[in-house]
Amino acid sequence: MDVNEVLLPGVGMRYEFANREGDRMCVVARRTGDFELMVYEGADPDEARVVFRLTGEEADTLAEILGAPRIAERFADLTKEVPGLSAGQVEVRAAGPFAGRPLGETRARTRTGASIVAVVRGEEVIPSPGPAELLQAGDVLVVIGTRDGISAVEQIIQG
Amino acid sequence: MNVSVALMLELGAILAVLSLLGALARRFALSPIPLYLLAGLALGEGGIAPVPAAGPFVETGAGIGVVLLLLVLGLEFTVPEFAVSLRRHLPSAVVDLVLNATPGAVAGWLLGLDASGILALAGVTYISSSGIIARLLGDLRRLGNRETPAVLSVLVLEDFAMAGFLPLLSVVAAGGTWRQALLGVLLALGAVLAAFSVSYWWGHRLGRALLHLRPDPEQLLLRVLGVTLVVAALAEAVHVSAAVGAFLVGLSLTGEAADRARQVLSPLRDLFAAVFFLAIGLAISPRALLPVLPAALLLAVVTALTKVVTGWYAARREGAGPRGRLRAGTALIARGEFSIVMIGLVGVRQDRLGALVAAYVLLLAVAGPVITRFAGARPVPRAAAGHQGGTPAAAGPG
């Protein structure tokens, strides 16, 4: 995708792009760490309308929400480089045996050899979760291991 | 240690009043600078409440205020931004200089000022307030607009021109011959180039030295302020003016060092800059203000129009439409801190010049933001016509 970068001297950077539907928008990243998200009405970039402003922290949260579904894909890219290793996502279901239980109790790695490298919980991503991490219904576990290992983890988690 | 009750009381009262005025100005999304000036005028000789005990502090603080204003200006400055601005907007910068410095110089000549007065007035009408305008563009939510890079580029190039202009002014003001003035300018340009080379080639090392042993904010503040004041004093000693010395220190710091220095220095800059504006107001007698008002008004109208032309030209180079060009032009009208720095350098002893510039900045620091808010704003849909200004949100707090 084409992102047009415009330097705003003394203020920061502006990134402009159009989505597939033809909406043109821009993000102003200010030196202060704040962000502004704007759209151009029509194709004319003379005037932008500010949709919202974000502090650095809020922008991080938004980026996580937008980026969360891609985490497993990114791990998948990573695992392409190692033959035999793959990545998968396993959802923790409310009816399963581990909703509300600590991750350690699954003994997933000992039993399958596959590792749970992240837990995606709504907008939040918990990287390298510890054994004490309480699993919740709706969590998505990002698992790395052999294909068999990943399906074994799926069977354990979903009962 | 002897604590002067009078000093504390006066200073405390002054700062409290300044804070009230500042809050009032921000409430209407205006610059507090004119109000600080007015407060100074009110407190000065012949004013309503003289402050003899706080006088020496205000005077010293004003000097530090100028140094901090220019130090932080230098910190804002990055070589890539300057290079990009120069490449795209050199013609705009030339138009800016010629159109806006000329009315000031002519006015100074007509008023019978001496060479330093004429030069100072040319500088006063030339330089827009980057502080007011950058803030204004954010408040009016115009950072995404097509004309905005043009406006910001013009401001960056003005700031750079200041680095050559201030030493020229301080040499002429010191009563030097044209030969000394030339030498002073060459010296200053050499120093600016040196600061740029240092920043470009050794900026990271300089930054590393400054950030050595991971200083806490207190340590960093002491280091930067210490170095800057020493360099400023040295610059003043060789008649290049402390302000330019501070600007050079700011220029030579880049990257993380500059970011962190800006963070710790900004509150201090705000405090001492307020004291500086107050001091300028204090040094001007309110009685001198009235006679120069017509001249100031005329000069304000003329240079507001020349800035509109400048902005119009610069925005057209970015391909903005007529309304965008008008927005850019009117955004550039605001004059502020650096116009005041000019008369601070020449010495406010030239009472007529001081009063003229104070009146001029009072007018344009208020009028500029108001004019650009309404000029070229988004057409208001009929249903929402009750809302004034461009976007309804523009009226909200910034």
Coordinates of C-alpha atoms in Angstrom, one line a residue:
Chain A
M1 CA 0.0 0.0 0.0
D2 CA 1.2 3.5 -0.8
V3 CA 1.8 5.6 2.2
N4 CA 2.7 9.2 1.4
E5 CA 4.9 10.7 4.1
V6 CA 4.9 14.5 4.6
L7 CA 7.3 16.2 6.9
L8 CA 5.7 18.8 9.1
P9 CA 8.8 20.9 10.2
G10 CA 8.7 21.5 14.0
V11 CA 5.6 19.5 14.5
G12 CA 6.1 15.9 13.3
M13 CA 5.2 13.6 10.4
R14 CA 2.0 13.1 8.4
Y15 CA 1.2 9.8 6.8
E16 CA -1.4 9.8 4.1
F17 CA -3.0 6.9 2.4
A18 CA -6.2 5.8 0.7
N19 CA -8.1 2.6 1.5
R20 CA -9.6 0.3 -1.1
E21 CA -12.9 2.1 -0.9
G22 CA -11.1 5.3 -1.9
D23 CA -11.4 7.1 1.4
R24 CA -8.3 9.2 1.9
M25 CA -7.0 9.6 5.4
C26 CA -4.0 10.7 7.2
V27 CA -2.3 10.2 10.6
V28 CA -0.3 13.0 12.1
A29 CA 2.4 11.8 14.5
R30 CA 3.4 14.7 16.6
R31 CA 6.8 15.1 18.2
T32 CA 5.0 15.2 21.6
G33 CA 4.0 11.6 21.1
D34 CA 0.3 12.4 20.4
F35 CA -1.5 11.3 17.3
E36 CA -4.3 12.8 15.2
L37 CA -6.3 10.7 12.7
M38 CA -8.0 12.7 10.0
V39 CA -10.0 12.1 6.8
Y40 CA -10.1 14.1 3.6
E41 CA -13.6 14.7 2.4
G42 CA -13.6 14.2 -1.3
A43 CA -10.3 13.8 -2.9
D44 CA -9.1 17.2 -1.9
P45 CA -6.3 17.3 0.7
D46 CA -6.7 21.0 1.2
E47 CA -8.8 20.5 4.3
A48 CA -8.7 17.5 6.6
R49 CA -11.3 16.8 9.1
V50 CA -10.0 15.5 12.4
V51 CA -11.7 12.3 13.4
F52 CA -10.0 11.9 16.7
R53 CA -6.9 12.6 18.7
L54 CA -4.9 10.0 20.7
T55 CA -2.3 10.2 23.3
G56 CA 0.7 8.0 22.8
E57 CA -0.8 5.4 25.2
E58 CA -4.2 5.4 23.5
A59 CA -2.4 5.0 20.1
D60 CA -0.6 2.0 21.5
T61 CA -3.9 0.5 22.5
L62 CA -5.5 1.1 19.1
A63 CA -2.5 -0.4 17.4
E64 CA -2.8 -3.5 19.5
I65 CA -6.5 -3.8 18.7
L66 CA -5.8 -3.5 15.0
G67 CA -2.7 -5.6 15.1
A68 CA -4.0 -8.5 17.4
P69 CA -5.5 -10.7 14.7
R70 CA -2.2 -10.5 12.9
I71 CA -0.1 -11.8 15.7
A72 CA -0.6 -15.4 14.8
E73 CA 0.1 -14.6 11.1
R74 CA 3.3 -12.9 12.1
F75 CA 4.4 -16.0 14.1
A76 CA 3.5 -18.0 11.0
D77 CA 5.8 -16.0 8.9
L78 CA 8.5 -16.5 11.5
T79 CA 8.0 -20.3 11.6
K80 CA 8.3 -20.5 7.8
E81 CA 12.0 -20.2 8.3
V82 CA 12.2 -23.3 10.5
P83 CA 11.1 -26.4 8.6
G84 CA 8.7 -28.5 10.6
L85 CA 7.7 -25.7 12.9
S86 CA 4.3 -24.0 12.7
A87 CA 2.1 -21.6 14.5
G88 CA -1.6 -22.0 15.4
Q89 CA -4.3 -20.4 17.4
V90 CA -6.3 -22.2 20.0
E91 CA -9.4 -20.6 21.6
V92 CA -10.2 -21.2 25.2
R93 CA -13.9 -22.0 25.4
A94 CA -16.2 -21.3 28.3
A95 CA -17.2 -25.0 28.3
G96 CA -13.6 -26.3 28.2
P97 CA -11.8 -27.6 31.3
F98 CA -9.3 -24.7 31.6
A99 CA -11.4 -21.5 31.5
G100 CA -10.6 -19.8 34.8
R101 CA -7.6 -22.1 35.5
P102 CA -3.9 -21.2 35.4
L103 CA -2.0 -21.9 32.2
G104 CA 0.5 -24.1 34.1
E105 CA -2.3 -26.6 34.8
T106 CA -2.6 -27.5 31.2
R107 CA 1.0 -28.8 31.3
A108 CA 0.8 -28.2 27.5
R109 CA 4.5 -28.1 26.8
T110 CA 5.4 -31.1 28.9
R111 CA 2.7 -33.2 27.2
T112 CA 2.9 -32.0 23.6
G113 CA 6.3 -30.2 23.1
A114 CA 4.4 -27.2 21.7
S115 CA 4.8 -23.8 23.4
I116 CA 2.1 -21.2 24.2
V117 CA 4.0 -18.0 23.3
A118 CA 1.2 -15.4 23.7
V119 CA -2.4 -15.0 24.9
V120 CA -4.6 -12.6 23.0
R121 CA -7.3 -11.4 25.3
G122 CA -9.7 -8.9 23.6
E123 CA -7.6 -5.8 22.9
E124 CA -4.8 -7.0 25.1
V125 CA -1.9 -9.2 24.1
I126 CA 0.1 -11.0 26.8
P127 CA 3.4 -12.1 25.4
S128 CA 5.3 -15.0 27.0
P129 CA 2.6 -15.8 29.5
G130 CA 3.8 -17.4 32.7
P131 CA 2.4 -20.7 34.2
A132 CA 0.4 -18.6 36.8
E133 CA -1.5 -16.7 34.0
L134 CA -5.3 -17.4 34.5
L135 CA -6.9 -18.4 31.3
Q136 CA -10.3 -16.9 30.5
A137 CA -13.1 -17.9 28.2
G138 CA -12.5 -16.2 24.8
D139 CA -8.7 -16.1 25.1
V140 CA -6.9 -17.0 22.0
L141 CA -3.6 -18.9 22.7
V142 CA -0.8 -18.5 20.1
V143 CA 0.9 -21.8 19.9
I144 CA 4.2 -22.7 18.2
G145 CA 5.3 -26.3 17.7
T146 CA 5.0 -29.2 15.3
R147 CA 1.6 -29.6 13.6
D148 CA 0.9 -32.6 15.8
G149 CA 1.9 -30.7 18.8
I150 CA -0.5 -27.9 18.0
S151 CA -3.4 -30.2 17.5
A152 CA -2.6 -31.9 20.7
V153 CA -2.6 -28.6 22.6
E154 CA -6.0 -27.9 20.9
Q155 CA -7.4 -31.2 22.2
I156 CA -6.1 -30.5 25.8
I157 CA -7.4 -27.0 25.9
Q158 CA -10.8 -27.7 24.4
G159 CA -11.3 -31.0 26.2
Chain B
M1 CA 20.2 33.8 54.7
N2 CA 18.1 36.9 54.4
V3 CA 14.8 36.3 52.7
S4 CA 13.3 39.5 51.3
V5 CA 9.7 39.5 52.2
A6 CA 8.9 42.2 49.7
L7 CA 10.6 40.3 46.8
M8 CA 8.8 37.1 47.5
L9 CA 5.5 38.8 47.9
E10 CA 5.8 40.9 44.8
L11 CA 7.2 38.0 42.7
G12 CA 4.5 35.7 44.0
A13 CA 1.8 38.1 43.2
I14 CA 3.2 38.8 39.8
L15 CA 3.4 35.1 38.9
A16 CA -0.1 34.4 40.2
V17 CA -1.4 37.3 38.1
L18 CA 0.5 35.9 35.0
S19 CA -1.0 32.5 35.6
L20 CA -4.5 33.9 35.7
L21 CA -3.9 35.9 32.5
G22 CA -2.4 32.9 30.8
A23 CA -5.3 30.8 31.7
L24 CA -7.7 33.5 30.4
A25 CA -5.8 33.6 27.1
R26 CA -5.8 29.9 26.7
R27 CA -9.5 29.8 27.4
F28 CA -10.0 31.7 24.2
A29 CA -7.2 29.8 22.4
L30 CA -5.1 33.0 22.2
S31 CA -1.5 33.6 22.9
P32 CA -0.8 34.8 26.5
I33 CA 2.1 37.0 25.2
P34 CA 0.1 40.2 24.8
L35 CA -1.4 39.8 28.2
Y36 CA 2.0 39.4 29.8
L37 CA 3.1 42.6 28.0
L38 CA 0.1 44.4 29.3
A39 CA 0.8 43.2 32.8
G40 CA 4.3 44.6 32.5
L41 CA 3.0 47.9 31.3
A42 CA 0.5 48.1 34.2
L43 CA 3.3 47.3 36.7
G44 CA 5.9 49.7 35.3
E45 CA 6.7 53.2 36.2
G46 CA 3.6 55.3 36.1
G47 CA 1.6 52.1 36.1
I48 CA -1.0 51.0 38.7
A49 CA 1.2 48.9 41.0
P50 CA 5.0 49.4 40.9
V51 CA 7.1 46.5 42.0
P52 CA 10.5 47.9 43.1
A53 CA 11.7 44.9 45.0
A54 CA 11.0 42.4 42.3
G55 CA 12.7 44.6 39.7
P56 CA 16.2 43.2 39.8
F57 CA 15.0 39.6 39.7
V58 CA 12.7 40.4 36.7
E59 CA 15.6 42.0 34.9
T60 CA 17.9 39.0 35.5
G61 CA 15.1 36.6 34.7
A62 CA 14.4 38.4 31.4
G63 CA 18.0 37.8 30.3
I64 CA 17.7 34.1 31.1
G65 CA 14.3 34.1 29.4
V66 CA 15.8 35.2 26.0
V67 CA 18.5 32.6 26.4
L68 CA 16.0 29.8 27.1
L69 CA 13.6 31.0 24.2
L70 CA 16.4 30.6 21.7
L71 CA 17.9 27.5 23.2
V72 CA 14.6 25.7 22.9
L73 CA 14.1 27.1 19.4
G74 CA 17.5 25.6 18.5
L75 CA 16.5 22.3 20.0
E76 CA 13.3 22.3 17.9
F77 CA 15.5 22.6 14.8
T78 CA 16.6 19.5 12.9
V79 CA 18.9 19.6 9.8
P80 CA 16.6 17.3 7.7
E81 CA 13.6 19.6 8.3
F82 CA 15.7 22.6 7.4
A83 CA 17.0 20.9 4.3
V84 CA 13.5 19.8 3.2
S85 CA 12.1 23.3 3.9
L86 CA 14.9 25.0 2.0
R87 CA 14.5 22.7 -1.0
R88 CA 10.8 23.2 -1.3
H89 CA 10.4 26.8 -0.1
L90 CA 13.5 28.9 -0.8
P91 CA 11.5 31.2 -3.0
S92 CA 8.8 31.5 -0.3
A93 CA 11.5 32.4 2.2
V94 CA 12.8 35.2 -0.1
V95 CA 9.3 36.5 -0.7
D96 CA 8.8 36.4 3.1
L97 CA 11.9 38.4 3.8
V98 CA 11.5 41.0 1.1
L99 CA 7.8 41.6 1.6
N100 CA 7.8 41.7 5.4
A101 CA 11.1 43.2 6.4
T102 CA 10.7 46.1 4.0
P103 CA 7.7 47.7 5.6
G104 CA 9.4 47.7 9.0
A105 CA 12.6 49.2 7.6
V106 CA 10.7 51.9 5.8
A107 CA 8.6 52.7 8.9
G108 CA 11.8 52.9 11.0
W109 CA 13.3 55.3 8.4
L110 CA 10.2 57.4 8.3
L111 CA 10.1 57.6 12.1
G112 CA 13.7 58.8 12.1
L113 CA 15.2 55.9 14.0
D114 CA 18.9 55.2 13.8
A115 CA 20.4 52.2 11.9
S116 CA 19.9 49.7 14.7
G117 CA 16.3 50.9 15.2
I118 CA 15.6 50.5 11.5
L119 CA 17.2 47.1 11.4
A120 CA 15.3 46.0 14.5
L121 CA 12.0 47.1 13.2
A122 CA 12.6 45.3 9.9
G123 CA 13.2 42.2 12.0
V124 CA 10.1 42.8 14.1
T125 CA 7.8 42.9 11.1
Y126 CA 9.7 40.0 9.3
I127 CA 9.5 37.3 11.9
S128 CA 6.2 35.5 12.6
S129 CA 5.8 33.8 15.9
S130 CA 6.5 30.1 15.3
G131 CA 5.4 29.4 18.9
I132 CA 1.9 31.0 18.4
I133 CA 1.4 29.6 14.9
A134 CA 2.5 26.0 15.5
R135 CA 0.2 25.9 18.4
L136 CA -2.6 27.6 16.5
L137 CA -2.5 25.1 13.6
G138 CA -2.8 22.2 16.1
D139 CA -5.7 23.9 18.0
L140 CA -7.5 24.7 14.7
R141 CA -6.9 21.1 13.6
R142 CA -5.2 22.1 10.4
L143 CA -2.2 19.8 10.6
G144 CA -3.6 17.6 7.9
N145 CA -4.3 20.4 5.5
R146 CA -2.4 20.9 2.2
E147 CA -1.1 24.4 3.1
T148 CA 0.3 23.4 6.5
P149 CA 3.7 22.2 5.4
A150 CA 4.2 25.5 3.5
V151 CA 3.4 27.5 6.6
L152 CA 5.7 25.4 8.8
S153 CA 8.5 25.5 6.2
V154 CA 8.3 29.3 6.1
L155 CA 8.6 29.4 9.9
V156 CA 11.6 27.1 9.9
L157 CA 13.4 29.2 7.4
E158 CA 12.6 32.4 9.3
D159 CA 14.1 30.8 12.4
F160 CA 17.2 30.0 10.5
A161 CA 17.4 33.6 9.2
M162 CA 17.2 34.8 12.8
A163 CA 20.5 33.1 13.4
G164 CA 22.2 35.4 10.9
F165 CA 20.0 38.4 11.7
L166 CA 20.4 38.6 15.5
P167 CA 24.2 38.9 15.5
L168 CA 24.0 41.6 12.8
L169 CA 21.5 43.4 15.0
S170 CA 23.5 43.1 18.2
V171 CA 26.7 44.4 16.5
V172 CA 24.9 47.4 14.9
A173 CA 23.1 48.1 18.2
A174 CA 26.5 48.1 20.0
G175 CA 27.4 51.0 17.7
G176 CA 29.9 49.2 15.6
T177 CA 31.0 50.3 12.2
W178 CA 29.7 48.5 9.1
R179 CA 33.0 46.7 9.0
Q180 CA 32.5 45.4 12.5
A181 CA 28.9 44.5 11.6
L182 CA 30.0 42.6 8.6
L183 CA 32.6 40.8 10.6
G184 CA 30.0 40.0 13.3
V185 CA 27.7 38.5 10.7
L186 CA 30.5 36.4 9.1
L187 CA 31.4 35.2 12.6
A188 CA 27.8 34.4 13.4
L189 CA 27.3 32.6 10.0
G190 CA 30.5 30.7 10.6
A191 CA 29.3 29.7 14.1
V192 CA 25.9 28.6 12.7
L193 CA 27.7 26.4 10.1
A194 CA 30.0 25.1 12.7
A195 CA 27.0 24.2 15.0
F196 CA 25.4 22.5 12.0
S197 CA 28.5 20.5 11.2
V198 CA 28.9 19.5 14.8
S199 CA 25.2 18.5 15.0
Y200 CA 25.5 16.6 11.7
W201 CA 28.8 14.7 12.2
W202 CA 29.1 14.6 16.0
G203 CA 25.5 15.1 17.1
H204 CA 25.2 11.6 18.4
R205 CA 28.5 11.8 20.3
L206 CA 27.5 15.2 21.8
G207 CA 24.2 13.6 22.8
R208 CA 25.9 10.6 24.3
A209 CA 28.2 12.9 26.3
L210 CA 25.1 14.8 27.5
L211 CA 23.2 11.6 28.3
H212 CA 26.3 10.0 29.9
L213 CA 25.5 7.8 32.9
R214 CA 21.8 8.1 32.2
P215 CA 21.1 11.4 33.9
D216 CA 17.8 11.9 35.7
P217 CA 15.9 15.0 34.7
E218 CA 17.5 17.1 37.4
Q219 CA 21.0 16.2 36.2
L220 CA 20.1 16.8 32.6
L221 CA 18.6 20.2 33.3
L222 CA 21.7 21.3 35.2
R223 CA 24.0 20.0 32.5
V224 CA 22.2 21.7 29.6
L225 CA 21.5 24.9 31.4
G226 CA 25.1 25.1 32.7
V227 CA 26.6 24.6 29.2
T228 CA 24.2 26.9 27.6
L229 CA 24.7 29.8 30.0
V230 CA 28.5 29.5 29.7
V231 CA 28.3 29.5 25.9
A232 CA 25.8 32.4 26.0
A233 CA 28.1 34.4 28.2
L234 CA 31.1 33.7 25.9
A235 CA 29.0 34.7 22.9
E236 CA 28.0 37.9 24.6
A237 CA 31.6 38.6 25.5
V238 CA 32.6 38.6 21.8
H239 CA 29.5 40.7 20.9
V240 CA 27.6 37.9 19.2
S241 CA 24.8 38.2 21.7
A242 CA 24.0 35.6 24.3
A243 CA 20.8 34.7 22.5
V244 CA 22.7 33.5 19.4
G245 CA 25.1 31.5 21.6
A246 CA 22.1 29.7 23.2
F247 CA 20.6 29.2 19.7
L248 CA 23.8 27.5 18.6
V249 CA 23.9 25.2 21.6
G250 CA 20.3 24.2 20.7
L251 CA 21.2 23.6 17.1
S252 CA 24.1 21.3 17.9
L253 CA 22.0 18.9 19.9
T254 CA 19.9 16.4 18.0
G255 CA 17.9 13.2 18.5
E256 CA 17.2 11.8 21.9
A257 CA 19.4 14.4 23.6
A258 CA 17.4 17.2 22.1
D259 CA 14.1 15.5 22.9
R260 CA 14.9 15.0 26.5
A261 CA 16.5 18.4 26.9
R262 CA 13.3 20.0 25.4
Q263 CA 11.2 18.1 27.9
V264 CA 13.1 19.3 30.9
L265 CA 13.6 22.8 29.7
S266 CA 10.2 23.7 28.4
P267 CA 8.6 24.5 31.7
L268 CA 11.6 26.6 32.7
R269 CA 11.5 28.3 29.3
D270 CA 7.8 29.1 29.8
L271 CA 8.5 30.6 33.2
F272 CA 11.4 32.8 32.2
A273 CA 9.9 33.8 28.9
A274 CA 6.8 35.1 30.8
V275 CA 9.2 37.1 33.0
F276 CA 10.9 38.3 29.8
F277 CA 7.7 39.6 28.3
L278 CA 6.8 41.2 31.7
A279 CA 10.2 42.9 31.8
I280 CA 9.7 44.4 28.3
G281 CA 6.3 45.7 29.4
L282 CA 7.9 47.1 32.6
A283 CA 10.6 48.9 30.7
I284 CA 8.0 50.8 28.5
S285 CA 6.1 53.6 30.0
P286 CA 2.4 53.4 29.3
R287 CA 2.4 57.1 28.4
A288 CA 4.7 56.4 25.5
L289 CA 2.2 53.8 24.1
L290 CA -0.6 56.1 23.1
P291 CA 1.3 58.4 20.7
V292 CA 2.7 55.4 18.7
L293 CA -0.6 53.6 18.5
P294 CA -1.6 55.0 15.0
A295 CA 1.8 54.1 13.6
A296 CA 1.6 50.6 15.1
L297 CA -1.8 50.1 13.8
L298 CA -0.8 51.2 10.3
L299 CA 2.3 49.0 10.4
A300 CA 0.2 46.1 11.6
V301 CA -2.4 46.4 8.8
V302 CA 0.3 46.7 6.1
T303 CA 2.4 43.8 7.4
A304 CA -0.6 41.6 8.0
L305 CA -1.4 42.1 4.3
T306 CA 2.2 41.3 3.2
K307 CA 2.1 38.2 5.4
V308 CA -1.1 37.1 3.7
V309 CA 0.6 37.5 0.3
T310 CA 3.6 35.5 1.6
G311 CA 1.4 32.7 2.8
W312 CA -0.7 32.8 -0.3
Y313 CA 2.5 32.4 -2.4
A314 CA 3.9 29.6 -0.3
A315 CA 0.7 27.6 -0.1
R316 CA 0.2 27.9 -3.9
R317 CA 3.6 26.2 -4.3
E318 CA 2.1 23.3 -2.3
G319 CA -0.8 23.3 -4.7
A320 CA -3.4 24.5 -2.2
G321 CA -6.6 26.1 -3.4
P322 CA -7.6 29.7 -2.7
R323 CA -9.1 29.0 0.7
G324 CA -6.0 27.1 1.7
R325 CA -3.8 29.9 0.5
L326 CA -5.9 32.4 2.6
R327 CA -5.6 30.2 5.6
A328 CA -1.8 30.0 5.2
G329 CA -1.5 33.7 4.7
T330 CA -3.6 34.6 7.7
A331 CA -1.9 32.0 9.9
L332 CA 1.5 33.8 9.3
I333 CA 0.2 37.1 10.6
A334 CA 0.8 36.5 14.3
R335 CA 4.0 38.1 15.6
G336 CA 5.2 37.3 19.1
E337 CA 8.2 36.3 21.2
F338 CA 10.9 36.9 18.6
S339 CA 9.7 40.4 17.7
I340 CA 10.0 41.2 21.3
V341 CA 13.5 39.6 21.4
M342 CA 14.5 42.1 18.7
I343 CA 13.8 45.1 20.9
G344 CA 15.2 43.3 23.9
L345 CA 18.5 43.2 21.9
V346 CA 18.5 46.8 20.8
G347 CA 17.7 47.9 24.3
V348 CA 14.3 49.2 25.3
R349 CA 16.1 52.5 26.1
Q350 CA 14.9 53.6 22.7
D351 CA 11.5 54.2 24.3
R352 CA 9.6 55.1 21.2
L353 CA 10.8 51.9 19.4
G354 CA 10.0 49.8 22.4
A355 CA 6.5 51.2 22.7
L356 CA 5.9 50.9 19.0
V357 CA 6.9 47.3 18.9
A358 CA 5.0 46.4 22.1
A359 CA 1.8 48.0 20.6
Y360 CA 2.5 46.2 17.3
V361 CA 2.9 42.8 18.9
L362 CA -0.1 43.4 21.1
L363 CA -2.2 44.0 18.0
L364 CA -0.9 41.1 15.9
A365 CA -0.5 38.4 18.5
V366 CA -4.2 38.9 19.2
A367 CA -5.4 39.6 15.7
G368 CA -3.4 36.9 13.9
P369 CA -5.0 33.9 15.5
V370 CA -8.5 35.5 15.4
I371 CA -8.2 36.4 11.7
T372 CA -7.0 33.0 10.6
R373 CA -9.7 31.2 12.6
F374 CA -12.3 32.9 10.5
A375 CA -10.6 33.4 7.2
G376 CA -10.8 30.5 4.9
A377 CA -12.5 28.3 7.5
R378 CA -14.7 25.4 6.3
P379 CA -18.0 26.8 5.1
V380 CA -20.5 26.3 7.9
P381 CA -23.6 24.2 6.9
R382 CA -26.8 26.1 7.3
A383 CA -28.1 23.9 10.1
A384 CA -25.0 24.3 12.2
A385 CA -24.7 28.0 11.5
G386 CA -25.1 28.7 15.2
H387 CA -21.7 27.3 15.7
Q388 CA -19.0 29.8 14.9
G389 CA -15.6 29.0 13.5
G390 CA -14.5 26.2 11.3
T391 CA -15.1 22.8 12.8
P392 CA -17.4 23.0 15.9
A393 CA -14.6 21.2 17.8
A394 CA -12.2 24.1 17.2
A395 CA -14.0 26.1 19.9
G396 CA -13.2 23.4 22.5
P397 CA -10.2 23.4 24.7
G398 CA -6.9 22.7 22.8

